[in-house]
Short mmCIF file of C-alpha atoms in Angstrom, two decimals:
data_model
loop_
_atom_site.label_atom_id
_atom_site.label_comp_id
_atom_site.label_asym_id
_atom_site.label_seq_id
_atom_site.Cartn_x
_atom_site.Cartn_y
_atom_site.Cartn_z
CA UNK A 1 62.19 119.25 115.52
CA UNK A 2 65.81 118.08 115.97
CA UNK A 3 64.56 115.78 118.67
CA UNK A 4 62.22 114.07 116.37
CA UNK A 5 64.81 113.73 113.66
CA UNK A 6 67.19 112.28 116.21
CA UNK A 7 64.65 109.65 117.23
CA UNK A 8 64.09 108.76 113.53
CA UNK A 9 67.79 108.22 113.10
CA UNK A 10 68.02 106.10 116.24
CA UNK A 11 65.16 103.94 115.23
CA UNK A 12 66.24 103.45 111.48
CA UNK A 13 69.96 103.73 111.66
CA UNK A 14 73.09 102.55 113.43
CA UNK A 15 73.81 103.75 116.87
CA UNK A 16 77.24 104.89 115.87
CA UNK A 17 75.79 107.32 113.24
CA UNK A 18 75.76 110.94 114.06
CA UNK A 19 72.56 113.04 113.23
CA UNK A 20 73.99 114.27 109.84
CA UNK A 21 75.21 110.83 108.67
CA UNK A 22 72.03 109.13 109.70
CA UNK A 23 69.85 111.60 107.90
CA UNK A 24 71.97 111.20 104.71
CA UNK A 25 71.60 107.42 104.89
CA UNK A 26 67.85 107.53 105.48
CA UNK A 27 67.45 110.11 102.65
CA UNK A 28 69.36 107.80 100.34
CA UNK A 29 67.16 104.84 101.31
CA UNK A 30 64.04 106.90 100.53
CA UNK A 31 65.57 107.84 97.13
CA UNK A 32 66.52 104.30 96.42
CA UNK A 33 63.05 103.00 97.07
CA UNK A 34 61.58 105.33 94.61
CA UNK A 35 64.15 104.86 91.95
CA UNK A 36 63.73 102.32 89.20
CA UNK A 37 65.58 99.05 89.56
CA UNK A 38 67.71 97.81 86.71
CA UNK A 39 70.17 94.98 86.22
CA UNK A 40 73.66 95.61 85.16
CA UNK A 41 72.97 93.55 82.05
CA UNK A 42 70.00 95.74 81.06
CA UNK A 43 72.04 98.81 81.89
CA UNK A 44 74.70 97.81 79.36
CA UNK A 45 72.20 96.69 76.79
CA UNK A 46 70.25 99.92 76.80
CA UNK A 47 73.48 102.04 76.70
CA UNK A 48 74.56 100.08 73.63
CA UNK A 49 71.12 100.41 72.05
CA UNK A 50 70.91 104.20 72.59
CA UNK A 51 74.48 104.81 71.42
CA UNK A 52 73.85 102.72 68.23
CA UNK A 53 70.58 104.47 67.60
CA UNK A 54 72.28 107.97 68.10
CA UNK A 55 75.36 107.33 65.91
CA UNK A 56 75.29 105.11 62.71
CA UNK A 57 79.00 104.77 63.08
CA UNK A 58 78.78 102.67 66.14
CA UNK A 59 78.72 98.87 65.55
CA UNK A 60 79.14 95.78 67.70
CA UNK A 61 81.42 92.81 66.83
CA UNK A 62 82.33 89.56 68.66
CA UNK A 63 81.56 86.03 69.30
CA UNK A 64 77.87 85.12 69.58
CA UNK A 65 76.78 88.76 69.87
CA UNK A 66 74.14 88.44 67.08
CA UNK A 67 72.23 85.24 66.61
CA UNK A 68 72.75 84.04 70.07
CA UNK A 69 71.92 87.52 71.61
CA UNK A 70 75.37 87.67 73.33
CA UNK A 71 77.01 84.95 75.57
CA UNK A 72 75.65 86.93 78.56
CA UNK A 73 72.72 88.49 76.71
CA UNK A 74 74.18 91.89 76.80
CA UNK A 75 73.47 92.32 73.07
CA UNK A 76 69.80 90.97 73.27
CA UNK A 77 67.64 92.48 70.56
CA UNK A 78 70.26 94.51 68.87
CA UNK A 79 70.70 92.22 65.76
CA UNK A 80 66.95 92.32 65.05
CA UNK A 81 66.98 96.22 65.45
CA UNK A 82 70.22 97.05 63.62
CA UNK A 83 70.86 94.19 61.34
CA UNK A 84 73.93 92.03 60.60
CA UNK A 85 76.06 94.96 59.27
CA UNK A 86 76.16 96.54 62.68
CA UNK A 87 75.88 93.50 64.85
CA UNK A 88 78.58 91.14 63.57
CA UNK A 89 79.04 87.61 64.69
CA UNK A 90 82.62 86.55 64.35
CA UNK A 91 84.60 83.28 64.24
CA UNK A 92 86.56 82.29 67.36
CA UNK A 93 89.54 84.42 66.45
CA UNK A 94 90.10 87.42 68.84
CA UNK A 95 93.23 88.43 66.92
CA UNK A 96 91.25 88.65 63.66
CA UNK A 97 88.19 90.66 64.71
CA UNK A 98 90.14 92.90 67.03
CA UNK A 99 92.35 93.83 64.25
CA UNK A 100 89.36 94.49 62.05
CA UNK A 101 87.93 96.67 64.78
CA UNK A 102 91.05 98.69 65.18
CA UNK A 103 91.22 99.17 61.36
CA UNK A 104 87.49 100.31 61.29
CA UNK A 105 88.27 102.86 64.01
CA UNK A 106 91.30 104.18 61.91
CA UNK A 107 88.69 104.66 59.23
CA UNK A 108 86.41 106.74 61.52
CA UNK A 109 83.93 104.24 62.70
CA UNK A 110 83.29 103.48 66.39
CA UNK A 111 83.61 99.71 66.95
CA UNK A 112 82.61 98.04 70.25
CA UNK A 113 84.56 94.75 70.52
CA UNK A 114 83.16 92.23 72.87
CA UNK A 115 85.40 89.53 74.33
CA UNK A 116 83.58 86.53 75.73
CA UNK A 117 86.02 87.00 78.62
CA UNK A 118 88.92 89.33 78.93
CA UNK A 119 91.15 86.39 79.38
CA UNK A 120 90.70 85.89 75.61
CA UNK A 121 91.89 89.45 74.84
CA UNK A 122 95.47 88.02 75.33
CA UNK A 123 95.03 86.70 71.74
CA UNK A 124 94.48 90.23 70.61
CA UNK A 125 96.81 92.19 72.85
CA UNK A 126 99.17 93.17 70.08
CA UNK A 127 96.28 95.10 68.28
CA UNK A 128 95.10 96.65 71.63
CA UNK A 129 98.44 97.76 72.91
CA UNK A 130 100.66 98.36 69.83
CA UNK A 131 97.97 99.55 67.39
CA UNK A 132 94.99 101.08 69.24
CA UNK A 133 96.86 102.57 72.29
CA UNK A 134 99.93 104.06 70.51
CA UNK A 135 98.51 105.26 67.07
CA UNK A 136 97.40 108.68 68.30
CA UNK A 137 100.81 109.51 69.76
CA UNK A 138 102.74 108.03 66.87
CA UNK A 139 100.70 110.04 64.43
CA UNK A 140 101.32 113.23 66.32
CA UNK A 141 97.70 113.54 67.08
CA UNK A 142 96.47 112.95 63.48
CA UNK A 143 94.80 109.77 63.94
CA UNK A 144 92.12 108.92 66.51
CA UNK A 145 91.14 105.37 67.51
CA UNK A 146 87.55 105.65 68.91
CA UNK A 147 87.12 101.98 69.89
CA UNK A 148 85.81 100.10 72.92
CA UNK A 149 86.98 96.80 74.08
CA UNK A 150 84.53 95.31 76.50
CA UNK A 151 83.55 92.04 78.29
CA UNK A 152 83.70 90.22 81.73
CA UNK A 153 86.90 90.55 83.68
CA UNK A 154 88.13 88.91 86.77
CA UNK A 155 86.98 85.97 88.74
CA UNK A 156 83.56 84.35 88.07
CA UNK A 157 82.88 80.98 89.77
CA UNK A 158 84.49 77.65 89.15
CA UNK A 159 86.07 78.57 85.82
CA UNK A 160 89.72 77.94 86.71
CA UNK A 161 92.98 79.94 86.38
CA UNK A 162 92.73 80.69 82.59
CA UNK A 163 89.26 82.27 82.84
CA UNK A 164 89.53 84.13 86.20
CA UNK A 165 92.22 86.72 85.81
CA UNK A 166 91.78 90.53 86.45
CA UNK A 167 93.34 92.61 83.75
CA UNK A 168 92.92 96.09 85.30
CA UNK A 169 96.53 96.46 86.17
CA UNK A 170 97.71 94.99 82.70
CA UNK A 171 95.77 97.54 80.67
CA UNK A 172 95.99 100.50 82.95
CA UNK A 173 99.85 100.39 82.84
CA UNK A 174 99.68 101.35 79.10
CA UNK A 175 99.67 104.99 77.97
CA UNK A 176 97.05 105.61 75.36
CA UNK A 177 94.38 103.47 76.80
CA UNK A 178 91.59 104.51 79.09
CA UNK A 179 90.35 101.80 81.51
CA UNK A 180 86.97 101.78 83.12
CA UNK A 181 85.43 99.32 85.66
CA UNK A 182 81.70 99.91 86.51
CA UNK A 183 80.17 98.56 89.73
CA UNK A 184 76.35 99.16 89.60
CA UNK A 185 73.77 99.79 86.85
CA UNK A 186 74.23 103.57 86.84
CA UNK A 187 78.03 103.10 86.42
CA UNK A 188 77.46 100.60 83.59
CA UNK A 189 75.15 102.92 81.60
CA UNK A 190 77.02 106.13 82.07
CA UNK A 191 80.57 104.81 81.63
CA UNK A 192 79.66 102.68 78.58
CA UNK A 193 78.16 105.72 76.97
CA UNK A 194 81.25 107.69 77.75
CA UNK A 195 83.49 105.02 76.37
CA UNK A 196 81.65 104.74 73.14
CA UNK A 197 81.64 108.53 72.74
CA UNK A 198 85.35 108.97 73.55
CA UNK A 199 87.90 109.66 70.78
CA UNK A 200 90.41 107.28 72.38
CA UNK A 201 90.60 103.52 72.87
CA UNK A 202 88.88 102.36 76.07
CA UNK A 203 89.07 99.11 77.86
CA UNK A 204 85.80 98.47 79.60
CA UNK A 205 86.06 95.86 82.27
CA UNK A 206 82.86 94.36 83.42
CA UNK A 207 82.10 91.53 85.95
CA UNK A 208 80.11 88.40 85.10
CA UNK A 209 78.83 88.01 88.57
CA UNK A 210 77.34 91.50 88.55
CA UNK A 211 75.32 91.08 85.27
CA UNK A 212 72.24 89.83 86.99
CA UNK A 213 72.29 92.02 90.01
CA UNK A 214 69.80 94.92 90.23
CA UNK A 215 70.58 98.45 91.51
CA UNK A 216 68.52 101.63 91.79
CA UNK A 217 68.87 103.90 88.78
CA UNK A 218 67.92 107.57 88.93
CA UNK A 219 65.67 109.21 86.47
CA UNK A 220 68.63 111.26 85.25
CA UNK A 221 70.66 107.98 84.50
CA UNK A 222 67.73 106.77 82.34
CA UNK A 223 67.97 109.78 80.01
CA UNK A 224 69.56 108.96 76.72
CA UNK A 225 71.87 111.90 77.15
CA UNK A 226 73.23 110.58 80.43
CA UNK A 227 76.95 110.11 80.52
CA UNK A 228 79.49 109.82 83.36
CA UNK A 229 82.88 111.59 83.34
CA UNK A 230 85.90 109.43 82.62
CA UNK A 231 88.54 109.85 85.35
CA UNK A 232 86.14 110.65 88.17
CA UNK A 233 85.54 108.42 91.21
CA UNK A 234 82.41 108.26 93.27
CA UNK A 235 82.24 108.39 97.14
CA UNK A 236 79.67 105.67 97.63
CA UNK A 237 79.63 106.08 101.47
CA UNK A 238 81.00 109.00 103.48
CA UNK A 239 83.08 108.39 106.62
CA UNK A 240 85.72 109.88 108.84
CA UNK A 241 87.82 107.14 110.24
CA UNK A 242 89.23 105.06 107.24
CA UNK A 243 89.20 105.33 103.42
CA UNK A 244 88.40 102.15 101.51
CA UNK A 245 89.06 102.18 97.75
CA UNK A 246 87.63 99.53 95.43
CA UNK A 247 86.33 98.97 91.92
CA UNK A 248 83.92 96.59 90.14
CA UNK A 249 82.50 93.75 92.41
CA UNK A 250 84.68 94.73 95.28
CA UNK A 251 82.87 97.96 95.81
CA UNK A 252 79.91 95.93 97.04
CA UNK A 253 82.25 94.03 99.35
CA UNK A 254 83.62 97.29 100.63
CA UNK A 255 80.07 98.66 101.25
CA UNK A 256 79.21 95.50 103.15
CA UNK A 257 82.50 95.88 105.22
CA UNK A 258 81.56 99.49 106.07
CA UNK A 259 78.20 98.40 107.45
CA UNK A 260 79.94 95.91 109.83
CA UNK A 261 82.56 98.47 110.81
CA UNK A 262 79.85 100.91 111.71
CA UNK A 263 78.50 98.61 114.31
CA UNK A 264 81.81 98.76 116.02
CA UNK A 265 81.92 102.61 115.82
CA UNK A 266 84.33 102.83 112.84
CA UNK A 267 83.12 105.27 110.14
CA UNK A 268 84.39 104.14 106.63
CA UNK A 269 84.47 106.14 103.54
CA UNK A 270 84.13 103.89 100.49
CA UNK A 271 85.37 105.07 97.14
CA UNK A 272 84.11 103.53 93.88
CA UNK A 273 87.05 104.10 91.62
CA UNK A 274 85.04 103.74 88.42
CA UNK A 275 87.99 104.83 86.28
CA UNK A 276 91.28 102.94 86.64
CA UNK A 277 93.12 105.04 83.96
CA UNK A 278 92.96 107.95 84.43
CA UNK A 279 92.85 107.39 88.15
CA UNK A 280 91.10 109.96 90.28
CA UNK A 281 94.07 110.66 92.62
CA UNK A 282 92.50 113.94 93.82
CA UNK A 283 89.40 112.13 95.36
CA UNK A 284 91.51 109.50 96.90
CA UNK A 285 93.94 111.91 98.40
CA UNK A 286 91.34 114.27 99.64
CA UNK A 287 89.61 111.43 101.45
CA UNK A 288 92.83 110.11 102.99
CA UNK A 289 93.67 113.66 104.30
CA UNK A 290 90.24 113.52 106.03
CA UNK A 291 90.37 109.95 107.44
CA UNK A 292 94.15 109.60 107.87
CA UNK A 293 93.91 105.85 107.02
CA UNK A 294 93.68 103.95 103.69
CA UNK A 295 92.64 100.40 102.76
CA UNK A 296 92.84 99.44 99.08
CA UNK A 297 90.75 96.44 97.75
CA UNK A 298 91.10 94.59 94.38
CA UNK A 299 90.61 91.11 93.09
CA UNK A 300 93.80 91.06 91.04
CA UNK A 301 97.28 89.91 92.02
CA UNK A 302 99.03 92.08 94.64
CA UNK A 303 102.32 92.79 92.81
CA UNK A 304 102.10 95.86 90.53
CA UNK A 305 98.39 96.09 91.22
CA UNK A 306 95.92 98.96 91.34
CA UNK A 307 96.29 99.07 95.15
CA UNK A 308 100.07 99.40 94.79
CA UNK A 309 99.66 102.44 92.45
CA UNK A 310 97.08 104.00 94.88
CA UNK A 311 99.57 103.50 97.81
CA UNK A 312 102.32 105.23 95.73
CA UNK A 313 100.10 108.15 94.95
CA UNK A 314 98.96 108.58 98.56
CA UNK A 315 102.69 108.30 100.02
CA UNK A 316 103.83 110.78 97.46
CA UNK A 317 101.11 113.41 97.97
CA UNK A 318 99.60 112.70 101.46
CA UNK A 319 102.10 110.76 103.56
CA UNK A 320 102.21 113.32 106.37
CA UNK A 321 98.42 112.79 106.89
CA UNK A 322 98.63 108.97 107.45
CA UNK A 323 98.14 107.80 111.04
CA UNK A 324 98.68 104.15 110.19
CA UNK A 325 100.37 101.97 107.53
CA UNK A 326 98.36 101.46 104.36
CA UNK A 327 96.61 98.16 104.06
CA UNK A 328 96.27 96.41 100.67
CA UNK A 329 93.69 93.66 100.07
CA UNK A 330 94.11 91.76 96.83
CA UNK A 331 93.84 88.30 95.30
CA UNK A 332 96.20 85.64 96.28
CA UNK A 333 99.54 85.59 94.50
CA UNK A 334 98.72 82.28 92.74
CA UNK A 335 96.80 81.12 89.66
CA UNK A 336 93.14 80.80 90.54
CA UNK A 337 92.39 77.46 92.07
CA UNK A 338 89.45 75.41 90.60
CA UNK A 339 88.12 73.89 93.87
CA UNK A 340 85.37 76.08 95.37
CA UNK A 341 86.87 76.23 98.87
CA UNK A 342 90.29 77.24 97.56
CA UNK A 343 88.78 79.76 95.13
CA UNK A 344 87.11 81.50 98.00
CA UNK A 345 90.42 81.76 99.83
CA UNK A 346 92.16 83.24 96.65
CA UNK A 347 89.83 86.21 96.21
CA UNK A 348 89.21 88.91 98.86
CA UNK A 349 86.22 88.54 101.13
CA UNK A 350 84.23 91.10 103.21
CA UNK A 351 85.89 89.85 106.47
CA UNK A 352 89.31 90.45 104.98
CA UNK A 353 88.40 94.24 104.47
CA UNK A 354 86.96 94.46 107.96
CA UNK A 355 90.19 93.10 109.47
CA UNK A 356 92.36 95.36 107.45
CA UNK A 357 90.26 98.50 108.39
CA UNK A 358 90.37 97.52 112.10
CA UNK A 359 94.22 97.09 111.83
CA UNK A 360 94.52 100.63 110.50
CA UNK A 361 92.39 101.87 113.34
CA UNK A 362 94.38 99.87 115.86
CA UNK A 363 91.34 97.73 116.71
CA UNK A 364 92.65 94.40 115.54
CA UNK A 365 92.92 92.96 118.99
CA UNK A 366 89.12 93.21 119.64
CA UNK A 367 88.52 91.43 116.46
CA UNK A 368 90.96 88.59 117.39
CA UNK A 369 89.19 88.25 120.80
CA UNK A 370 85.89 88.00 119.08
CA UNK A 371 87.15 85.41 116.82
#
């Protein structure tokens, strides 16, 4: 029987896989093929719909969320179903409608504030940081602020420096906020539901380029009661040679890098952070103690980034387990260029992750020879 399974792994998998890893991958493929496919856009839309249906205190507010069905069609159909009192189109004034949302949360409602891009949240940052994030502490726990700030974050394509910034590090540095960054459709559904139900303010960082991508969604995730825990990362791909951490769109890049590395006999463990604050330090450190190597990946600027925080955590808790220096992959330390060729150079690519992982495994020379 083991011989038959071994031949199946050999025919369907990568030669570097062991029997256990190969069977796990084949099983996941079989599951994926039977699971329903759903775009990230539809996952977010269904999560909003179900939470608004379950709790009349939940409402959506932002620019073009109603009559236009949302700038990215995330709120499609919600105005018709719930009416203009719960799906509110606003003027182009982030400071105004964000302040209204925070006040509504003080009153006990559960607003979902949509920014057309998180770059525009800079207009409203006083309400987010000084009002929403700090009120629970400043009221000695007497005042909850159950509000979600959501919208596309990070680089899109050809939109220039003022519309391409990643704000994960900005918001996750502030006590009182929770910061979530989904990658696939299951993340989007489960984490948005968790954010809306949470008693504290949540910054929910989506990615414009992921909205139209489809991912397998389990039957469990399609249930209206489905909810993912805040503060818990997910191991997307198990490995034993190097740990790669990523969030949002970079998880897909990390998984592609892991496939390339497997062809060279390097087994990479890919961690989808999901939650930026609170950060799942336990899962990260447990993985590093197994693989003894770490590569962090993010789209944001390198200084004071999420990767820097992960590096600090690993050096504090697992330094003696490291067999190589930690590698940080981040966006270039410049405002985002507009030219397409320069834009590609300014954000991490799959080949950057592969090179970094090979350096940690002391395999960089073979890559240079191949280049």
